[in-house]
PDB file of C-alpha atoms in Angstrom:
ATOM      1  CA  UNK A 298      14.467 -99.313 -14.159  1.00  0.00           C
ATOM      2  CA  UNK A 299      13.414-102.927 -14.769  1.00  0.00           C
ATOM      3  CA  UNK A 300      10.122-104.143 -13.416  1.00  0.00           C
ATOM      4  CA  UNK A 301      11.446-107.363 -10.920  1.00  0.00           C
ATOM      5  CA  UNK A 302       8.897-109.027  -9.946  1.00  0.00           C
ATOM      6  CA  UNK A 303       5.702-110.283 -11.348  1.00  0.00           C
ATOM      7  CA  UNK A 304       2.336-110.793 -10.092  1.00  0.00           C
ATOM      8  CA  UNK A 305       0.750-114.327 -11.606  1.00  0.00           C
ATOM      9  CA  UNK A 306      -2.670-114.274 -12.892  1.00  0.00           C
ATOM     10  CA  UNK A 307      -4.850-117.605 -12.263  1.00  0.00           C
ATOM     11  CA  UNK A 308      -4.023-120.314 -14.588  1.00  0.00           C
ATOM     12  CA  UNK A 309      -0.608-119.179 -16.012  1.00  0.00           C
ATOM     13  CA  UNK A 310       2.272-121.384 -16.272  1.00  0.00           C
ATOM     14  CA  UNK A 311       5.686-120.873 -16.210  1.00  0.00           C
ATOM     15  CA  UNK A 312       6.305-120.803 -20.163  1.00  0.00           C
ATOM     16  CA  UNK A 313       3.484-118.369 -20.044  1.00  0.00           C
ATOM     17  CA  UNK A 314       5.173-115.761 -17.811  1.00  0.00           C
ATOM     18  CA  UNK A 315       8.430-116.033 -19.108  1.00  0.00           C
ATOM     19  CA  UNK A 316       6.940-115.465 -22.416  1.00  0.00           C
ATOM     20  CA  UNK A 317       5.584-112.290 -21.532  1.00  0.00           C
ATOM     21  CA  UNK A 318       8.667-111.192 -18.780  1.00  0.00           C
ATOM     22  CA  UNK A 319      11.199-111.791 -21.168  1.00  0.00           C
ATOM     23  CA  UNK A 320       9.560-112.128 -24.775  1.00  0.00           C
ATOM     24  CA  UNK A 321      10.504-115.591 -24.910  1.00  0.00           C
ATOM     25  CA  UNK A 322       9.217-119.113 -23.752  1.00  0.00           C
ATOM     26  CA  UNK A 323      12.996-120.627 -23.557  1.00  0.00           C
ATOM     27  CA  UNK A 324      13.553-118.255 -20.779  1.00  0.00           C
ATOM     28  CA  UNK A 325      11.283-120.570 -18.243  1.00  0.00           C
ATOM     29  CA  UNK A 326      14.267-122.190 -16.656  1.00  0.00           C
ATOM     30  CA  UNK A 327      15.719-118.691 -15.650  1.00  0.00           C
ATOM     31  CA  UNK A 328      12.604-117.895 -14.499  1.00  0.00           C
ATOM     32  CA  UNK A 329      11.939-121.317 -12.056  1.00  0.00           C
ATOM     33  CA  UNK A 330      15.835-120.920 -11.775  1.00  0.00           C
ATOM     34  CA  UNK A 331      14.959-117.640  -9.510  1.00  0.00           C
ATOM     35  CA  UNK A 332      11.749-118.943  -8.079  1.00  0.00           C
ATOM     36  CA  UNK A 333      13.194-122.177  -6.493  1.00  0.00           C
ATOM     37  CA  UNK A 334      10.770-122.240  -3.385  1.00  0.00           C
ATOM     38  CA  UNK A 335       7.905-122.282  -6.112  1.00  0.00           C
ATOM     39  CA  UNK A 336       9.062-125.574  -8.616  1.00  0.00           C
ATOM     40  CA  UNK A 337       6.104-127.849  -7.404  1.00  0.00           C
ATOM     41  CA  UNK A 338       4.090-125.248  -8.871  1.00  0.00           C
ATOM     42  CA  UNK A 339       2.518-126.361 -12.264  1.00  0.00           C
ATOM     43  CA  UNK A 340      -0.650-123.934 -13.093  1.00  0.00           C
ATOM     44  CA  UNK A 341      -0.463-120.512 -10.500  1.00  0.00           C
ATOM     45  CA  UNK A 342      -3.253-119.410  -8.594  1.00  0.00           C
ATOM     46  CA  UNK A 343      -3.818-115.067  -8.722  1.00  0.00           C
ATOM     47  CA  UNK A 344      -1.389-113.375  -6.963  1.00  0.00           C
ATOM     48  CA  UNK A 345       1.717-115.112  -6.384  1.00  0.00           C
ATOM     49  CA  UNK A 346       4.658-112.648  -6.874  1.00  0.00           C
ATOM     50  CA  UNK A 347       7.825-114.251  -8.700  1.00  0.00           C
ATOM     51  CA  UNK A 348      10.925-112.510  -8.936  1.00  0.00           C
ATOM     52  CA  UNK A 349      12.151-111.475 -12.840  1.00  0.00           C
ATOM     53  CA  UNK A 350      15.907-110.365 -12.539  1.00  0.00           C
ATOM     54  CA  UNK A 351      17.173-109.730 -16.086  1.00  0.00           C
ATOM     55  CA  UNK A 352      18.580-112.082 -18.242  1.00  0.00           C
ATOM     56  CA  UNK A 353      22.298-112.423 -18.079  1.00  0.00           C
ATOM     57  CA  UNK A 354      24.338-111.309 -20.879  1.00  0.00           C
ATOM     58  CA  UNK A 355      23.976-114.161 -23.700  1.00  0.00           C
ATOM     59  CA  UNK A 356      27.794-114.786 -25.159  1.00  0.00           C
ATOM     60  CA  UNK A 357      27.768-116.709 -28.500  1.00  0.00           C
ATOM     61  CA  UNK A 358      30.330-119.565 -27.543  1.00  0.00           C
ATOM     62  CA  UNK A 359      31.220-120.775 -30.687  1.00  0.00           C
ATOM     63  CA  UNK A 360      34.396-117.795 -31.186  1.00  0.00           C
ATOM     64  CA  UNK A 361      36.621-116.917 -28.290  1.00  0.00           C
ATOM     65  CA  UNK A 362      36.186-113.423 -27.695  1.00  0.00           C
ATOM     66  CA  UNK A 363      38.938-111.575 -29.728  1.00  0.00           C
ATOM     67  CA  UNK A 364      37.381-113.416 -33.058  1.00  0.00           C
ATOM     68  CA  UNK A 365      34.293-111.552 -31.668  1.00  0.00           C
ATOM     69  CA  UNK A 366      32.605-108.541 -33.966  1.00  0.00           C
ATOM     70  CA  UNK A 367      32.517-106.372 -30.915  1.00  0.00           C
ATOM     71  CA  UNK A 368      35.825-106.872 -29.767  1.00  0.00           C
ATOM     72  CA  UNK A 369      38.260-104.400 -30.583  1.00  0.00           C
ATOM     73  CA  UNK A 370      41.993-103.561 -29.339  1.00  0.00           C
ATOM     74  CA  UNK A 371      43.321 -99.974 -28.848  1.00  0.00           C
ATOM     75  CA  UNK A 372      45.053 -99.975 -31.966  1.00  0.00           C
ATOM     76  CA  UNK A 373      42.383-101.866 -34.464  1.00  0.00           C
ATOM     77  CA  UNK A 374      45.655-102.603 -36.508  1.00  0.00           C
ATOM     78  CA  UNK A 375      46.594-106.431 -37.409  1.00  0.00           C
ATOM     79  CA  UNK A 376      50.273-106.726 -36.588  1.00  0.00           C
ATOM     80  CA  UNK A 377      50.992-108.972 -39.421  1.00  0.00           C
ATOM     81  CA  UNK A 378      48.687-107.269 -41.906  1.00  0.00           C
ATOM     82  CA  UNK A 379      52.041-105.260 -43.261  1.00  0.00           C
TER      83      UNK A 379
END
């Protein structure tokens, strides 16, 4: 199981943690997104615990979800492919 919380080291910031929670800087705003009683915090002192759900699901939006690669039918056969 998933680790879901953190425990902050003194001197890290936000991008910091999320970098090494989730591999990824861009993942901040999840991060503070889950942590709201702690947004006036800046630079942590050692110690604070945050909580690290996992990410959601990411869903490219650009195709609706039957032009997806990963969606398939119970068939798999193009009706007007004949």
């Amino acid at each position: 199981m998933a680790k879901t919380t953190y425990t902050t080291h003194q001197g890290q910031t936000w991008d910091e943690i999320a970098l090494e929670v989730y591999g990824e800087e861009r993942h901040a705003d999840y991060l503070m997104a889950n942590n709201f009683s702690l947004l006036d915090t800046l630079v942590f002192s050692d110690g604070v615990v945050l909580q690290t759900p996992a990410l959601p699901v990411e869903i490219d939006g650009e195709l609706p979800p039957w032009r997806n690669a990963t969606y398939s039918t119970s068939d798999d056969i193009d009706p007007f492919d004949v």
